[in-house]
PDB file of C-alpha atoms in Angstrom:
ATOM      1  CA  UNK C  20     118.267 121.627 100.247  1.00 94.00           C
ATOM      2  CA  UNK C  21     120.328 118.555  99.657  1.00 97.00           C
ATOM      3  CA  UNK C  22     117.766 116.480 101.369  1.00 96.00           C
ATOM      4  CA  UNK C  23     115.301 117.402  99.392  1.00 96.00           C
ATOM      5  CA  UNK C  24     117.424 117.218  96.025  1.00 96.00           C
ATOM      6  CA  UNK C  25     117.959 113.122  97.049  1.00 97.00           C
ATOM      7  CA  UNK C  26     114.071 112.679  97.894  1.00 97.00           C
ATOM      8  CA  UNK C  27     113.102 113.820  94.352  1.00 96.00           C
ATOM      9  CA  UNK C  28     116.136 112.441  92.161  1.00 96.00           C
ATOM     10  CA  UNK C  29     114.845 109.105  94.141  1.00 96.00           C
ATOM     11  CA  UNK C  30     111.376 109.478  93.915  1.00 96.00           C
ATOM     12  CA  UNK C  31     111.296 110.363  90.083  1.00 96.00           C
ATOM     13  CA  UNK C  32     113.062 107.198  89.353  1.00 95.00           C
ATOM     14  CA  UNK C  33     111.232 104.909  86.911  1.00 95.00           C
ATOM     15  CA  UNK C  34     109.306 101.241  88.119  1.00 97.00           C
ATOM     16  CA  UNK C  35     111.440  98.600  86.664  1.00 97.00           C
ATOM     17  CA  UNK C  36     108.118  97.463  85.441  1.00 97.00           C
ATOM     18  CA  UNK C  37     106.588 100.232  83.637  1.00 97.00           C
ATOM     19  CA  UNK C  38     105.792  99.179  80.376  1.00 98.00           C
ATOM     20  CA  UNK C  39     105.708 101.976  78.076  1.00 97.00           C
ATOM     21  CA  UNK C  40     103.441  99.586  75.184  1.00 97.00           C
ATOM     22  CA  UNK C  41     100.640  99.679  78.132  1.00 98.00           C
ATOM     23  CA  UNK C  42     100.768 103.567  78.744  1.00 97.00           C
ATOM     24  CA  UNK C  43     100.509 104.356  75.166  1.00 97.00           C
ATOM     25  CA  UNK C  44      97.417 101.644  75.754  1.00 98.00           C
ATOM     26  CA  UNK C  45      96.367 103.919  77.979  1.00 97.00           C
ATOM     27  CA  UNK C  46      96.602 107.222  75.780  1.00 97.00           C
ATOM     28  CA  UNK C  47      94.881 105.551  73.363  1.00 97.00           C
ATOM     29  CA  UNK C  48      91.693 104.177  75.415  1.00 97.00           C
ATOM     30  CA  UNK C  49      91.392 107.989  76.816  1.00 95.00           C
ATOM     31  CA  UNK C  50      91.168 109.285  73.609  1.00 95.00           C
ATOM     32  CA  UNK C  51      88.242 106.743  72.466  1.00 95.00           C
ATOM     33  CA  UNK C  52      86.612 107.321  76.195  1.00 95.00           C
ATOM     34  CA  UNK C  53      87.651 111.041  77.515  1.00 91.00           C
ATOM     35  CA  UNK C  54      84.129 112.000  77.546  1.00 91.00           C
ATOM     36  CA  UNK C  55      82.795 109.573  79.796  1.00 95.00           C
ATOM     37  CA  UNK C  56      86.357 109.304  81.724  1.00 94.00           C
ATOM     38  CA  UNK C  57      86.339 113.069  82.259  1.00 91.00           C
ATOM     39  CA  UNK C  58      82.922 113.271  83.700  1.00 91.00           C
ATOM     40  CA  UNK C  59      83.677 110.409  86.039  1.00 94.00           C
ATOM     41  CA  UNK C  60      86.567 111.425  87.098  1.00 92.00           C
ATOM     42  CA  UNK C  61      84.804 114.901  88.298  1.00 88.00           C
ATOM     43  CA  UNK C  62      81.311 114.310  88.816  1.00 90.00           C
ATOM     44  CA  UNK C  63      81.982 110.628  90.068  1.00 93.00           C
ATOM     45  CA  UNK C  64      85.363 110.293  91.729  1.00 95.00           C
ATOM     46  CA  UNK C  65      85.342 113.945  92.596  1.00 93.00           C
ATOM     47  CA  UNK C  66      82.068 113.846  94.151  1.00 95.00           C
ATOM     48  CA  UNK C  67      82.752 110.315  95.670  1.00 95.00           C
ATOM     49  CA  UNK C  68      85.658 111.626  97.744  1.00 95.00           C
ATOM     50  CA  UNK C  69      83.396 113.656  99.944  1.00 96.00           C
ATOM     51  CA  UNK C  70      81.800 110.836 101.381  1.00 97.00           C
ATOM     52  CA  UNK C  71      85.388 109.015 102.473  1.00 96.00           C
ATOM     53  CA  UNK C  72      85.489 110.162 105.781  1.00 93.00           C
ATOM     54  CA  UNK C  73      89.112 110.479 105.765  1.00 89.00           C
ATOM     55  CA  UNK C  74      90.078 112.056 102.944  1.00 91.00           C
ATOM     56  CA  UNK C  75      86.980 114.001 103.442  1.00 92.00           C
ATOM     57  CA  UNK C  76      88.457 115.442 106.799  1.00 88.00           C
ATOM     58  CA  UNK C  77      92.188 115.987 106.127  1.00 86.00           C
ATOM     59  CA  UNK C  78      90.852 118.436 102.748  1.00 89.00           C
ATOM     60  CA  UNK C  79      88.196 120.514 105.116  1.00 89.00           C
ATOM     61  CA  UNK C  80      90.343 121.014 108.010  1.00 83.00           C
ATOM     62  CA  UNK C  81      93.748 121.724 105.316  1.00 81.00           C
ATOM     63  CA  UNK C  82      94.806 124.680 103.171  1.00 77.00           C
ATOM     64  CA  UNK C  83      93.029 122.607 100.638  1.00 77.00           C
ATOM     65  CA  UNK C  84      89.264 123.209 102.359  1.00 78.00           C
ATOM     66  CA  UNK C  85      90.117 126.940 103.153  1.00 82.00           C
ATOM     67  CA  UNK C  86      90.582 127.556  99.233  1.00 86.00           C
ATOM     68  CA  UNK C  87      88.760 124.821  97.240  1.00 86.00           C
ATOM     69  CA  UNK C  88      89.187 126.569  93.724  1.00 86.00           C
ATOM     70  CA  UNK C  89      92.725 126.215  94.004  1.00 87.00           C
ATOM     71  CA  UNK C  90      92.476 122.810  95.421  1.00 85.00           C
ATOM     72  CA  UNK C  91      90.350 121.713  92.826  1.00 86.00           C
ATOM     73  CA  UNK C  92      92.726 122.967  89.800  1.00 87.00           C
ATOM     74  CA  UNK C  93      95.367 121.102  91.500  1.00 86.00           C
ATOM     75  CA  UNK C  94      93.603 117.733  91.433  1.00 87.00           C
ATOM     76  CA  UNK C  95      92.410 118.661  87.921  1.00 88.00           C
ATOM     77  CA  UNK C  96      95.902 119.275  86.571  1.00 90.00           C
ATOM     78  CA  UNK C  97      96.700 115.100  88.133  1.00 91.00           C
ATOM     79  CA  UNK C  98      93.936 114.125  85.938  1.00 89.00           C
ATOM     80  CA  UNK C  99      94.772 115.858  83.025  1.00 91.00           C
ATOM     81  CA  UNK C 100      98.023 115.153  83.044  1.00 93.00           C
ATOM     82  CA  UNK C 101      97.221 111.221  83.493  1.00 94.00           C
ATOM     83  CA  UNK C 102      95.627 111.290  80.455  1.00 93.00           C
ATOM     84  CA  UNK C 103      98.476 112.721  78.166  1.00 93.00           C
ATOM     85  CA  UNK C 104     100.265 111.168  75.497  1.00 94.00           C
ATOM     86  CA  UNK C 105     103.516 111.158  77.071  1.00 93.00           C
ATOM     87  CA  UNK C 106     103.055 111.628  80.695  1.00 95.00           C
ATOM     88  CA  UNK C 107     105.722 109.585  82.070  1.00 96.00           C
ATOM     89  CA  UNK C 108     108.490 110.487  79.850  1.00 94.00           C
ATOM     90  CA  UNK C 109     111.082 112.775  81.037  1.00 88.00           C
ATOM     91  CA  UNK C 110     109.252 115.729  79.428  1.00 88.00           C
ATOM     92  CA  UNK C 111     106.103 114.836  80.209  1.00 91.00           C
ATOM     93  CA  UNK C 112     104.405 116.690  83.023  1.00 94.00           C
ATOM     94  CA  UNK C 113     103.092 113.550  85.100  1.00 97.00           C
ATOM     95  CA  UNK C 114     106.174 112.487  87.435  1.00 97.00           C
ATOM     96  CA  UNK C 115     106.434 116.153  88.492  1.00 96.00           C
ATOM     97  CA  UNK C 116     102.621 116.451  89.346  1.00 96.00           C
ATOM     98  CA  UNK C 117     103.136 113.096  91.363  1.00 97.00           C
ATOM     99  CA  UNK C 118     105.629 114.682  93.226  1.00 97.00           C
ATOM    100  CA  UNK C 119     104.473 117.671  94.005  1.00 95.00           C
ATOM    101  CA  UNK C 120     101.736 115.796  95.010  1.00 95.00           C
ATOM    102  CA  UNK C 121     103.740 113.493  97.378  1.00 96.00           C
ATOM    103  CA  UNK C 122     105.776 116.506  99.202  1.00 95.00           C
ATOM    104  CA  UNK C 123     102.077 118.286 100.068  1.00 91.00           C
ATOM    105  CA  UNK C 124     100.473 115.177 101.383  1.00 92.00           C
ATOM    106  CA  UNK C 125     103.750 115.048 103.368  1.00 93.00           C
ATOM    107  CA  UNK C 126     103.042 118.791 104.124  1.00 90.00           C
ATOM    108  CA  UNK C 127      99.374 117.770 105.323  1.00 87.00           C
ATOM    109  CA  UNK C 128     100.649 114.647 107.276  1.00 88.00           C
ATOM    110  CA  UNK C 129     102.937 116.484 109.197  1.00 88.00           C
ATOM    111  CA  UNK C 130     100.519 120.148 109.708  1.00 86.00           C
ATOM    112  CA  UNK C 131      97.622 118.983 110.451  1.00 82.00           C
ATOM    113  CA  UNK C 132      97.901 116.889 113.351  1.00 81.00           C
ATOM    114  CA  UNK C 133      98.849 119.536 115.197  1.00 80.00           C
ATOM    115  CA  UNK C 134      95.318 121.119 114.312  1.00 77.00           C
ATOM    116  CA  UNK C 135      93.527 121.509 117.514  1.00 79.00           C
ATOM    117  CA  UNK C 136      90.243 121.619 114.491  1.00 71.00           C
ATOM    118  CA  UNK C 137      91.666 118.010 113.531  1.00 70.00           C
ATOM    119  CA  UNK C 138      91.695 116.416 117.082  1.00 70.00           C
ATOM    120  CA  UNK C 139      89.049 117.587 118.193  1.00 71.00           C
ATOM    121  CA  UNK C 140      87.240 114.759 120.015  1.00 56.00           C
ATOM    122  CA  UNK C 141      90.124 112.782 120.158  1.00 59.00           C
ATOM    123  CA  UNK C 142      93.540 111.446 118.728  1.00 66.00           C
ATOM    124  CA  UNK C 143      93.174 110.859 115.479  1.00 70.00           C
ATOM    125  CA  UNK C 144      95.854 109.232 112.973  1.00 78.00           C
ATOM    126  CA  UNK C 145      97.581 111.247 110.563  1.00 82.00           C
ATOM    127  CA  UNK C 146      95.896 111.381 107.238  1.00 85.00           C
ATOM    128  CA  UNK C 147      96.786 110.320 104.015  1.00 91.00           C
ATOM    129  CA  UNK C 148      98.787 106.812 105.113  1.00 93.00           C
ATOM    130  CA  UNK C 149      99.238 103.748 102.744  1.00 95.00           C
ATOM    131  CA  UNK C 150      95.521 102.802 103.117  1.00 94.00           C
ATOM    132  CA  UNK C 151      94.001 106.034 102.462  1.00 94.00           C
ATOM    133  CA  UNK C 152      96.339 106.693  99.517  1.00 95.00           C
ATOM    134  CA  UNK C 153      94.676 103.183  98.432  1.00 96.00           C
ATOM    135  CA  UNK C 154      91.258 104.111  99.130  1.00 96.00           C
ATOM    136  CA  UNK C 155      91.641 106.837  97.175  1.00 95.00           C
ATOM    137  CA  UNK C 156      93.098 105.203  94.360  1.00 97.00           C
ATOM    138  CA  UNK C 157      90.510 102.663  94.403  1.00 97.00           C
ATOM    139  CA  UNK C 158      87.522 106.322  94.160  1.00 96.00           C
ATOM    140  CA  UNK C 159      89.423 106.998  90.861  1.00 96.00           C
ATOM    141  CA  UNK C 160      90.809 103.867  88.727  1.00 97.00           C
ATOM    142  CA  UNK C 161      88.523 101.081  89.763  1.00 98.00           C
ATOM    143  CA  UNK C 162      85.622 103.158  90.598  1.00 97.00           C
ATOM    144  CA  UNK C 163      85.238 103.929  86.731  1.00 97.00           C
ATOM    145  CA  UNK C 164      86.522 100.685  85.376  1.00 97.00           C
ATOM    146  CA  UNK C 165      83.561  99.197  87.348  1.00 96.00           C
ATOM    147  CA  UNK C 166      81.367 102.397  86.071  1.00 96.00           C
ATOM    148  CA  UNK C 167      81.823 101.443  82.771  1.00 97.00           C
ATOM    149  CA  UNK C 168      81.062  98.213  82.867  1.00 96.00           C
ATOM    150  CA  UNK C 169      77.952  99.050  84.696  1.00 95.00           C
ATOM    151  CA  UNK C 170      77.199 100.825  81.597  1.00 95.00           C
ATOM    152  CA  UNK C 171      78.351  98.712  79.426  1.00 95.00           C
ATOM    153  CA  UNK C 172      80.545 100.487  77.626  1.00 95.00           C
ATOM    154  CA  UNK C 173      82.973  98.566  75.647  1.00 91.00           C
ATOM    155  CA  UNK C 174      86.410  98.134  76.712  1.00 94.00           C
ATOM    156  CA  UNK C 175      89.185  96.543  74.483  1.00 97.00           C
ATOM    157  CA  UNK C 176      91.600  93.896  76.953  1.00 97.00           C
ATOM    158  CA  UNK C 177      94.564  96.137  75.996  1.00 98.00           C
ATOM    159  CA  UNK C 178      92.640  99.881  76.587  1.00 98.00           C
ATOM    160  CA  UNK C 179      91.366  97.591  80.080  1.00 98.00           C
ATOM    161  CA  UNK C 180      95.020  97.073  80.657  1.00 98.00           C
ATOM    162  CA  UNK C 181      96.422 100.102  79.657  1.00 98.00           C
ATOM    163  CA  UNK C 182      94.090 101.867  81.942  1.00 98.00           C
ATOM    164  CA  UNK C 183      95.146  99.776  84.854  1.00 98.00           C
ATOM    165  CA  UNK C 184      98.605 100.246  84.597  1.00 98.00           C
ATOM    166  CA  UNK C 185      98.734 103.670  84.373  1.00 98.00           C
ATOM    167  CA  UNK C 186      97.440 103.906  87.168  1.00 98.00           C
ATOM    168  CA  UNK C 187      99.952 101.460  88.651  1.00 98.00           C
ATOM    169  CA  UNK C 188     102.529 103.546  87.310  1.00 98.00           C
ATOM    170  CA  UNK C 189     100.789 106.814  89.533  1.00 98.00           C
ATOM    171  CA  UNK C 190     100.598 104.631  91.998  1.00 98.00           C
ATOM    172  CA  UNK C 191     104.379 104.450  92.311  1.00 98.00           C
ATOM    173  CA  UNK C 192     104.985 108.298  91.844  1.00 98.00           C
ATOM    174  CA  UNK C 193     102.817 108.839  94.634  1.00 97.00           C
ATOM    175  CA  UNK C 194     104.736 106.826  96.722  1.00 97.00           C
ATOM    176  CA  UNK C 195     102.354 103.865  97.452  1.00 97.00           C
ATOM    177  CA  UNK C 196     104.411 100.660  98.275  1.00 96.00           C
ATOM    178  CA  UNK C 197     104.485  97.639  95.430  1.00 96.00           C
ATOM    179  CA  UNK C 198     102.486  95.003  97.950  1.00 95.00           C
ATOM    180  CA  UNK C 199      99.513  97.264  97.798  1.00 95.00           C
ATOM    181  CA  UNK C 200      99.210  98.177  94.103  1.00 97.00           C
ATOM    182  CA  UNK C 201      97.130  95.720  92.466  1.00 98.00           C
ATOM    183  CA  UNK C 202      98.297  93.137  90.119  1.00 98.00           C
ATOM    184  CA  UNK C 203      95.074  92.850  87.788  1.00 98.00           C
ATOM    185  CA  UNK C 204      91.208  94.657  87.889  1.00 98.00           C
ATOM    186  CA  UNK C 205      89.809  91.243  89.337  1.00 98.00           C
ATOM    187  CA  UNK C 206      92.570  92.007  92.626  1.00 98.00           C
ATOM    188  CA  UNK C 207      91.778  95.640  92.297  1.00 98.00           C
ATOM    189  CA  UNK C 208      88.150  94.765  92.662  1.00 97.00           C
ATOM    190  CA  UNK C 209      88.137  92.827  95.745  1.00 97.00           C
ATOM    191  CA  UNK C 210      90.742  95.263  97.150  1.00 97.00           C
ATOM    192  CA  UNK C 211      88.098  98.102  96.663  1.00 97.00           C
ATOM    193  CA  UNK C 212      85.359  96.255  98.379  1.00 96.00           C
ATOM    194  CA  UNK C 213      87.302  95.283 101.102  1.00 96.00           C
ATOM    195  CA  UNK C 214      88.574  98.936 101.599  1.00 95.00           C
ATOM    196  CA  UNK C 215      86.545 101.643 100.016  1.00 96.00           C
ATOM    197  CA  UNK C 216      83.047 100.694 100.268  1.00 94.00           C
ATOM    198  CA  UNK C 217      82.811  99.743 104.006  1.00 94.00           C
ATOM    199  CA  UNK C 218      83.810 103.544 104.692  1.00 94.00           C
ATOM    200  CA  UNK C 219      81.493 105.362 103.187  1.00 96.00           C
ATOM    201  CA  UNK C 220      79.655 107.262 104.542  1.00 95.00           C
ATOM    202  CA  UNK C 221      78.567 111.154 105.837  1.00 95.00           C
ATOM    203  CA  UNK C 222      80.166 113.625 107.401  1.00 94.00           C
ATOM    204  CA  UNK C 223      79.775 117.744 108.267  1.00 94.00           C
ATOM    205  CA  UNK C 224      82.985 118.012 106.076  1.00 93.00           C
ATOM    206  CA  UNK C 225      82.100 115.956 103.346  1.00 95.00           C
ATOM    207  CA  UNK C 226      78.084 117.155 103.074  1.00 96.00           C
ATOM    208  CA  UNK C 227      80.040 121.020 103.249  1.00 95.00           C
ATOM    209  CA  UNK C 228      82.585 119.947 100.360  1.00 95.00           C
ATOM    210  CA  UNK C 229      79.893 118.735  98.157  1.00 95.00           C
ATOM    211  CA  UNK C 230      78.078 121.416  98.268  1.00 95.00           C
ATOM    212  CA  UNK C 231      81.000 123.591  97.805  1.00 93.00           C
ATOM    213  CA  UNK C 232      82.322 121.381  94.676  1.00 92.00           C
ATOM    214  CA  UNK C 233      78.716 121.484  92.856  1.00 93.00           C
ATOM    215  CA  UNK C 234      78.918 125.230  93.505  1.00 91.00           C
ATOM    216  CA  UNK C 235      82.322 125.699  91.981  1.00 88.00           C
ATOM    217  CA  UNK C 236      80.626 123.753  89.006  1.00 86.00           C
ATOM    218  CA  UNK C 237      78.159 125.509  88.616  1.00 83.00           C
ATOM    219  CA  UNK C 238      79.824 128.682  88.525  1.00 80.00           C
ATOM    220  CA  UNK C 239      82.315 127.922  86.106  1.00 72.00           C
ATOM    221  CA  UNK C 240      79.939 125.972  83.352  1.00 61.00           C
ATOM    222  CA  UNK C 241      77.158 128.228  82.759  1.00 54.00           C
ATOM    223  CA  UNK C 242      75.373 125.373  80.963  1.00 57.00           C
ATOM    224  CA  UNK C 243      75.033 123.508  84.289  1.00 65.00           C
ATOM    225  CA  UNK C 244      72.065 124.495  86.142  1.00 84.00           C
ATOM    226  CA  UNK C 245      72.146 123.219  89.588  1.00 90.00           C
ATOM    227  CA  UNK C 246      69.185 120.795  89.652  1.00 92.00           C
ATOM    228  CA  UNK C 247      70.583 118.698  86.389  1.00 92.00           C
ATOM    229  CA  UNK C 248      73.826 118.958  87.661  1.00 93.00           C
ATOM    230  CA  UNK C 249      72.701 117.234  91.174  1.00 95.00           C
ATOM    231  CA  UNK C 250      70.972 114.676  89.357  1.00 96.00           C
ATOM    232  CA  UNK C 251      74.030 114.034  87.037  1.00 95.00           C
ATOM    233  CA  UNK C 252      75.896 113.570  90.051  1.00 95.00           C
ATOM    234  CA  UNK C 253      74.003 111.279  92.099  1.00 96.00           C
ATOM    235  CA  UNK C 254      73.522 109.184  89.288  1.00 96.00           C
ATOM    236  CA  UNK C 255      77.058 109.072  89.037  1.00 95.00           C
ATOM    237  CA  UNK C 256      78.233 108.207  92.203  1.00 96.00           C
ATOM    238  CA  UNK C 257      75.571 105.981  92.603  1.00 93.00           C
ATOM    239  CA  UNK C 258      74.867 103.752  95.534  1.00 91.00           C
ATOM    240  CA  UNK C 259      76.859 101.294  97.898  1.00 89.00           C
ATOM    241  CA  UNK C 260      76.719  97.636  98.188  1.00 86.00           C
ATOM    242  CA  UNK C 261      74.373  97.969 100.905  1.00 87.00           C
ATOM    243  CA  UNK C 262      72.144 100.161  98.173  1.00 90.00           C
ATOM    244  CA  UNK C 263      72.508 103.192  99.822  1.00 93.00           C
ATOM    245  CA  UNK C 264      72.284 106.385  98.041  1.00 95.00           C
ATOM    246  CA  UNK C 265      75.519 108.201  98.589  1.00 96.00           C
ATOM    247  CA  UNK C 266      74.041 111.347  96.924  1.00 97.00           C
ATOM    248  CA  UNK C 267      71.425 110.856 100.223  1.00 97.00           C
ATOM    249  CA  UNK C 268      74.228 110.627 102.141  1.00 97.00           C
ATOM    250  CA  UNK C 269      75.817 113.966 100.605  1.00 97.00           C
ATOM    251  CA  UNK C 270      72.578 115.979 100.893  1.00 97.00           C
ATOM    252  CA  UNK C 271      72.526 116.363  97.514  1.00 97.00           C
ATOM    253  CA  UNK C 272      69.409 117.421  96.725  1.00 96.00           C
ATOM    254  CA  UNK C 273      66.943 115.914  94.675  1.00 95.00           C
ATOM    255  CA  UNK C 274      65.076 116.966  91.901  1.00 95.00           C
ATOM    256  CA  UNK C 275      61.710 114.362  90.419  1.00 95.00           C
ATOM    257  CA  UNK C 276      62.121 115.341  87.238  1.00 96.00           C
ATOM    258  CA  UNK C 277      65.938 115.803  86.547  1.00 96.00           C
ATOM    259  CA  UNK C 278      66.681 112.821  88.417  1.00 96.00           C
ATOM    260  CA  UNK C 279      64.189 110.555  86.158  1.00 96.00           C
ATOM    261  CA  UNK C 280      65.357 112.214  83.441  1.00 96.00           C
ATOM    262  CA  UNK C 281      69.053 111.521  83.775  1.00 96.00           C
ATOM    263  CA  UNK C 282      68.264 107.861  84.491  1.00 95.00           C
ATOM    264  CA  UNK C 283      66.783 107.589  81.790  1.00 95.00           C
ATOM    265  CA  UNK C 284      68.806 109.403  79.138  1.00 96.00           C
ATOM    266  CA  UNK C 285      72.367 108.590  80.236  1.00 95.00           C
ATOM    267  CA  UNK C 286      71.981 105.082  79.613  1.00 94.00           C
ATOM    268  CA  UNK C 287      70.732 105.785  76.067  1.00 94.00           C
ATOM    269  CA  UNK C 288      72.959 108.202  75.518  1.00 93.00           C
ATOM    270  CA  UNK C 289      75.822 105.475  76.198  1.00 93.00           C
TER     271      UNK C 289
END
């Protein structure tokens, strides 16, 4: 439809911004740090979304919650295609994945209200608005820039920067207005603790998802025995600024001597 034709020739156009030095920063800091970026983004990030009420919500109660392998090799394929070489060049696979991703949040947005499963003790807000695209954003990108420094793993300025600008750059594809993306880590930061960790918390969908996500796993890696791979992921999610386990708050179980272990061993394994 022509509609549609105008929303994606205007979507797909580039950020008078981008700067394509910073996104080959970028390629070049994933392929020093995949193997701790890939394991935060599903083990952390992935697990961390479960416990944003929200976004927690509009996936259970969606398409998205009724088939979670297929919702998971979606998200994968944005994550994997982030971390490409040329992902934002007209051949590159990252501008379509954004947009795709754009027209089924729209999908969601305008569905799922209508969900008597959705409003269901009252009238709730659409889902997926400005602030919960931010949220989000903030579960991914600054989660694991603050991860790493946690564990001190060493970040050149320009693989800091690259980093953070891709991520500005998705931020655009996905439709997130300019005010909101930040500027620098220090404003993404504060944005994220103003935002992201006042929400979380526990909820039926998110403690179901979880569980379903560690299963799916599981099932897939036949290395990953469920016990290590519940203490891998509360260790990586970690707590809130209140110190509150959000594994606890997940239901995640726990395991004594996996969980000491991991504690112990990630940190020299870094």
């Amino acid at each position: 439809p022509a509609d549609l034709v105008a929303f994606i020739a205007e979507a797909r156009r580039e950020p008078v911004w981008l700067d394509r030095r910073k996104l080959a920063d970028a390629f070049a800091f994933y392929e020093l740090r995949g193997n701790y970026t890939g394991l935060l983004y599903g083990l952390g990030s992935g697990i961390m979304s479960c416990a944003i009420p929200d976004e927690a919500r509009a996936v259970y109660h969606s398409k998205g919650g009724e088939d979670m392998r297929d919702r998971v090799a979606k998200t994968a394929k944005l994550g994997y295609d982030v971390g490409t070489e040329h992902a934002f060049d007209p051949d590159g696979e990252m501008i379509v994945t954004c947009i795709k991703t754009r027209l089924t949040h729209s999908a969601v947005r305008y569905l799922i209200t209508s969900s008597p499963r959705w409003q269901d003790g009252g009238n709730t807000p659409a889902p997926i608005s400005q602030r919960d695209l931010m949220i989000t954003w903030h579960s991914l990108a600054t989660f694991i820039h603050r991860t790493l420094g946690d564990w001190n793993v060493e970040l050149t300025r320009a693989h800091a920067e690259g980093f953070l600008h891709v991520w500005q750059v998705t931020a655009h594809y996905l439709g997130m207005s300019h005010i909101y993306i930040p500027a620098t880590w220090d404003d993404a930061h504060y944005q994220s603790d103003q935002t992201l960790d006042p929400i979380i918390a526990s909820t039926p969908e998110g403690v179901a998802l979880a569980e379903i996500l560690l299963s799916l796993v599981s099932e897939y890696d036949l290395g990953a025995t469920r016990p290590p791979l519940n203490a891998m992921a509360r260790y990586m999610v970690g707590t809130n600024k209140a110190g509150q386990s959000i594994g606890d708050m997940l239901e995640i179980p726990k395991d004594p001597f996996w969980d000491q272990g991991v504690e112990n061993g990630w940190p020299s394994y870094v």
